PDB file of C-alpha atoms in Angstrom:
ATOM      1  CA  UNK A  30       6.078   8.156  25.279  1.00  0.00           C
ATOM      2  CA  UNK A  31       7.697   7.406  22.158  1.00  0.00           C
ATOM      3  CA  UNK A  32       6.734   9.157  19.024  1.00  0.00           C
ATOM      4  CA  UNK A  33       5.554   7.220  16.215  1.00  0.00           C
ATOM      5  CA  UNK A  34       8.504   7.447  13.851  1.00  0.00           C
ATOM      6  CA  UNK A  35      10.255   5.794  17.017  1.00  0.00           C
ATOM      7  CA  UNK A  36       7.924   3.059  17.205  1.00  0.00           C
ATOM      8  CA  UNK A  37       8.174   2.107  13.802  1.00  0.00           C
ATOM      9  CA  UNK A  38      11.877   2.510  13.404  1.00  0.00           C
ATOM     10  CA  UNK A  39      12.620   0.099  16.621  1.00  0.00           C
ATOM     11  CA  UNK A  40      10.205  -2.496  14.747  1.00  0.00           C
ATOM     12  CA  UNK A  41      11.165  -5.241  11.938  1.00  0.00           C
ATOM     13  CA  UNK A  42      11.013  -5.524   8.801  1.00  0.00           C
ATOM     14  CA  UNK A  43       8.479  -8.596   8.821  1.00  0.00           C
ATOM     15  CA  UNK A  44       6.604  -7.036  11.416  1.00  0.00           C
ATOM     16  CA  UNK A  45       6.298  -3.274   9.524  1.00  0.00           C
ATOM     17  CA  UNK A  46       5.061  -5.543   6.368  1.00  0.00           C
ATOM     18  CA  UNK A  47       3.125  -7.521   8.378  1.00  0.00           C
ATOM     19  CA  UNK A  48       1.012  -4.575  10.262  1.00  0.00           C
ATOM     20  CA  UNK A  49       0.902  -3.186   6.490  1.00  0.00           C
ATOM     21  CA  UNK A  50      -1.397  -6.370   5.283  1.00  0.00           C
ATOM     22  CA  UNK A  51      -3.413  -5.513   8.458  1.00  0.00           C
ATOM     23  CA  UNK A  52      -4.350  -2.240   7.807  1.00  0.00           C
ATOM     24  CA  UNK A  53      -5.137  -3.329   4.013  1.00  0.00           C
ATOM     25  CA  UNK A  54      -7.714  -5.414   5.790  1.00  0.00           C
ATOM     26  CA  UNK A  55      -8.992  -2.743   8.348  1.00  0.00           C
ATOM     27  CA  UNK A  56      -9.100  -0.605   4.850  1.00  0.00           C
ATOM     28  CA  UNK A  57     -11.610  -3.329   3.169  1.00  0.00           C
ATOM     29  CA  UNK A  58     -13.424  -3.141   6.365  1.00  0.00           C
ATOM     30  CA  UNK A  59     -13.868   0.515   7.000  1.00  0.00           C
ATOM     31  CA  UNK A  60     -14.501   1.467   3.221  1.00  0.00           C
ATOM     32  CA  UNK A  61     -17.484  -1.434   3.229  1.00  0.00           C
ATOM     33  CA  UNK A  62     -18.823   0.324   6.556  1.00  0.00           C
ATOM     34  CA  UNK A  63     -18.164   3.804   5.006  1.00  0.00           C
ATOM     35  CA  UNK A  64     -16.068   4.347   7.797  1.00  0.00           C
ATOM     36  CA  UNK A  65     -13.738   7.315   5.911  1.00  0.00           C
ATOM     37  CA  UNK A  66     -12.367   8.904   8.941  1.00  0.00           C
ATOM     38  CA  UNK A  67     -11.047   5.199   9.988  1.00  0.00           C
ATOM     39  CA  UNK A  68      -9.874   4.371   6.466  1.00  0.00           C
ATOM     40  CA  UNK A  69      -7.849   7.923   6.596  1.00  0.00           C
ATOM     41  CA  UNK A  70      -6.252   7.062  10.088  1.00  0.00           C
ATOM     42  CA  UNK A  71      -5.088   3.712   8.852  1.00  0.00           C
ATOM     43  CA  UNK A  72      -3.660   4.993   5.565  1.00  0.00           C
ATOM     44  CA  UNK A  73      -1.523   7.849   7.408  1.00  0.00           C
ATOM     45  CA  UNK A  74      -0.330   4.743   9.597  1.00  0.00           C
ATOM     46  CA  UNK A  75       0.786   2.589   6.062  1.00  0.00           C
ATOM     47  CA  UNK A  76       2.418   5.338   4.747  1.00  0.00           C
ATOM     48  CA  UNK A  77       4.013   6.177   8.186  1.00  0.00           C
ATOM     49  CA  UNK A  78       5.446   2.358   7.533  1.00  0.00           C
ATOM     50  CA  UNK A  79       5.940   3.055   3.549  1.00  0.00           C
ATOM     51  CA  UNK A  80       8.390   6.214   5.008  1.00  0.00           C
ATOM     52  CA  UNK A  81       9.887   4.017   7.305  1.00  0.00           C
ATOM     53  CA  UNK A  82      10.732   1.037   4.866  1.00  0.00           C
ATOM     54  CA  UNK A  83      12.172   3.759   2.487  1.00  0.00           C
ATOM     55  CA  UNK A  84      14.394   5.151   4.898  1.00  0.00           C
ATOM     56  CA  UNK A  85      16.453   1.539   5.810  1.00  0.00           C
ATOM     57  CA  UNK A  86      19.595   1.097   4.208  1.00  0.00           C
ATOM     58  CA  UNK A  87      18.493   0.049   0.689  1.00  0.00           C
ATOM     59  CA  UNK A  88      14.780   1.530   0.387  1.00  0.00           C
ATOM     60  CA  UNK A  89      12.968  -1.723   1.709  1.00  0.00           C
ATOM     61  CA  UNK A  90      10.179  -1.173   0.498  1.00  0.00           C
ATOM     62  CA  UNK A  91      10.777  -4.105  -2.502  1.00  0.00           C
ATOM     63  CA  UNK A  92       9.204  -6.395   0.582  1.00  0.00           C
ATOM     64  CA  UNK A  93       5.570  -5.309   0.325  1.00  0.00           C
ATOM     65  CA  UNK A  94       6.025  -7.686  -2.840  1.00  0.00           C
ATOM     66  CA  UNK A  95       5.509 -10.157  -0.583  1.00  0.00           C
ATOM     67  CA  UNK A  96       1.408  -9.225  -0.425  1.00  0.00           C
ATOM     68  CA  UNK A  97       1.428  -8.967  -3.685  1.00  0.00           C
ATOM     69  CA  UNK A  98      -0.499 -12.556  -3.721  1.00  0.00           C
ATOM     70  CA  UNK A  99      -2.492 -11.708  -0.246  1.00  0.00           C
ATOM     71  CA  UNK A 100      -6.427 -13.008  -0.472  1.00  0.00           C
ATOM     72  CA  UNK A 101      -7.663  -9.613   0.024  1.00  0.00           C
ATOM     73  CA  UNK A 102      -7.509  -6.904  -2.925  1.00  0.00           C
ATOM     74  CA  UNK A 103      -7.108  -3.460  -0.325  1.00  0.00           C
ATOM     75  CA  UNK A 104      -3.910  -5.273   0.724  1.00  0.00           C
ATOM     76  CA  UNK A 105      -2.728  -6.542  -2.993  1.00  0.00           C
ATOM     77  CA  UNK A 106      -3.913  -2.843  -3.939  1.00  0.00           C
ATOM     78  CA  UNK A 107      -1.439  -1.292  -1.540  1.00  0.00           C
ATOM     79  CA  UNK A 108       1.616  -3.524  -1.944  1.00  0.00           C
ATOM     80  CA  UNK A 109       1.500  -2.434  -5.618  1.00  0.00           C
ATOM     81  CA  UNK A 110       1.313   1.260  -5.042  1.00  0.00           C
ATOM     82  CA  UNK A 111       3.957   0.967  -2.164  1.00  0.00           C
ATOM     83  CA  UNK A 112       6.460  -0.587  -4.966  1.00  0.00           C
ATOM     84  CA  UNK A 113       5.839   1.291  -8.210  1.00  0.00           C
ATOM     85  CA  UNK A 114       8.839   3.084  -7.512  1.00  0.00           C
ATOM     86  CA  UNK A 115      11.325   0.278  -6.527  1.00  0.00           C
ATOM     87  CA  UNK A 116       9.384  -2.628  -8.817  1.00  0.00           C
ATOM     88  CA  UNK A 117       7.545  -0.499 -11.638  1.00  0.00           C
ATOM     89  CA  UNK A 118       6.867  -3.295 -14.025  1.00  0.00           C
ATOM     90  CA  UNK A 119       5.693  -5.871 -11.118  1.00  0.00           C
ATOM     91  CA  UNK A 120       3.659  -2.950  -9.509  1.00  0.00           C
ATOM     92  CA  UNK A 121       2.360  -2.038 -13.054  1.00  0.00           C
ATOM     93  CA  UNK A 122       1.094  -5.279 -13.655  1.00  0.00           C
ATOM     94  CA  UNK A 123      -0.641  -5.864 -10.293  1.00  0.00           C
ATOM     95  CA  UNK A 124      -2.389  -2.694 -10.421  1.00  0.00           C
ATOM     96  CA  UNK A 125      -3.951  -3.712 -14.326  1.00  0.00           C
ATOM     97  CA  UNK A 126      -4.889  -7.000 -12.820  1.00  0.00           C
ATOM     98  CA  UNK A 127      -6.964  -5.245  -9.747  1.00  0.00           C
ATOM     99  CA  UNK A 128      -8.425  -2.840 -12.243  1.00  0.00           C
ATOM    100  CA  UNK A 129      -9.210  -5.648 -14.648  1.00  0.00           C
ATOM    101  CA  UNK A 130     -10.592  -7.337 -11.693  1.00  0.00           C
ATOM    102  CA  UNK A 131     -13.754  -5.366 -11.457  1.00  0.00           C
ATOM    103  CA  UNK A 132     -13.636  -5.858  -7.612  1.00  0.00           C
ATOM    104  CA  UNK A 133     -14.512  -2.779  -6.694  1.00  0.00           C
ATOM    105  CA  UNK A 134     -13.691  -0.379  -5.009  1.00  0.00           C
ATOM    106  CA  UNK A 135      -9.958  -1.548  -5.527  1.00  0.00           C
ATOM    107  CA  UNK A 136     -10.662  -1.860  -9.320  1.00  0.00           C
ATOM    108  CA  UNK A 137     -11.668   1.671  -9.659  1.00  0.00           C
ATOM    109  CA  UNK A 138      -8.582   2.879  -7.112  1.00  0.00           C
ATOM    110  CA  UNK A 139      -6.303   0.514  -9.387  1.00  0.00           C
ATOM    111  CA  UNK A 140      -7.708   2.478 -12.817  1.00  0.00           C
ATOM    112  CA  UNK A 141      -7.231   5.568 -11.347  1.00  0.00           C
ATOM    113  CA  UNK A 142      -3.668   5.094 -10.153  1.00  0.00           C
ATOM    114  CA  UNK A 143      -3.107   3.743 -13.866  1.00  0.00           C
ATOM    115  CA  UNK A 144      -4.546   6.735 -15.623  1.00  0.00           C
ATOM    116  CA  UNK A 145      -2.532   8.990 -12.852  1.00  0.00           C
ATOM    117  CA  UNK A 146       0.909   7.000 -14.109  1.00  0.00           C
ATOM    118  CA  UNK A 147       0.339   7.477 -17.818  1.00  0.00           C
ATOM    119  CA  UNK A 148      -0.655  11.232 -17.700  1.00  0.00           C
ATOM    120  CA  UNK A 149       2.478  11.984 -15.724  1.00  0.00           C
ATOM    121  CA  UNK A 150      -0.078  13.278 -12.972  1.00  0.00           C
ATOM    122  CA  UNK A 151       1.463  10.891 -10.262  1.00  0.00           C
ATOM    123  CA  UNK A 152       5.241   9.841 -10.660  1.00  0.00           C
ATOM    124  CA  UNK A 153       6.778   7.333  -7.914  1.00  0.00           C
ATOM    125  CA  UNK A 154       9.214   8.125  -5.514  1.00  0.00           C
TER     126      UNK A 154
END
């Protein structure tokens, strides 16, 4: 059985950002339900695919800018913290959208990360 690291290398690009926009939906979901343990298993999976993206010949993960326009706000949410570090003023301005957005819990998440970035707290890698 192959370990996870080994599934996700042997997969696409498109796929990798593709599975990412699915677990932003499974995120919505589980967070509605209060499902936390869920919402925990499918954020260790997303950033088992950020890793992955950032380890490909020319940090790839610039693509999750493609869900930057995605219909749900858990997916837009995590495209924009996946690219702070490789599209800071893009990612920047998604997150102050989402957090002017008032759709919570996203908005909240989106002030937060915000308020993280401009105290130096968090700083993207």
């Amino acid at each position: 059985m192959k370990s996870k690291a080994a599934r996700l290398a042997n997969q696409s690009d498109d796929s990798l950002i593709a599975r990412a926009a699915e677990i932003g939906v499974e995120q919505d979901h589980a967070l509605l339900g209060n499902e936390i343990a869920r919402y925990n298993r499918l954020f260790d999976e997303l950033m088992g695919i950020e890793e992955e993206l950032r380890a490909r010949p020319g940090d790839r993960r610039r693509l999750f800018v493609k869900l930057y326009e995605h219909r749900n706000m858990q997916v837009r949410l995590n495209s924009a913290k996946a690219t702070l570090a490789v599209a800071p003023q893009e990612a920047r301005a998604l997150l102050e959208w989402i957090a002017e957005s008032k759709h919570n819990p996203q908005a909240g998440d989106a002030g937060m990360c915000l308020w993280a970035l401009d105290e130096g707290i968090f700083v993207p890698e």
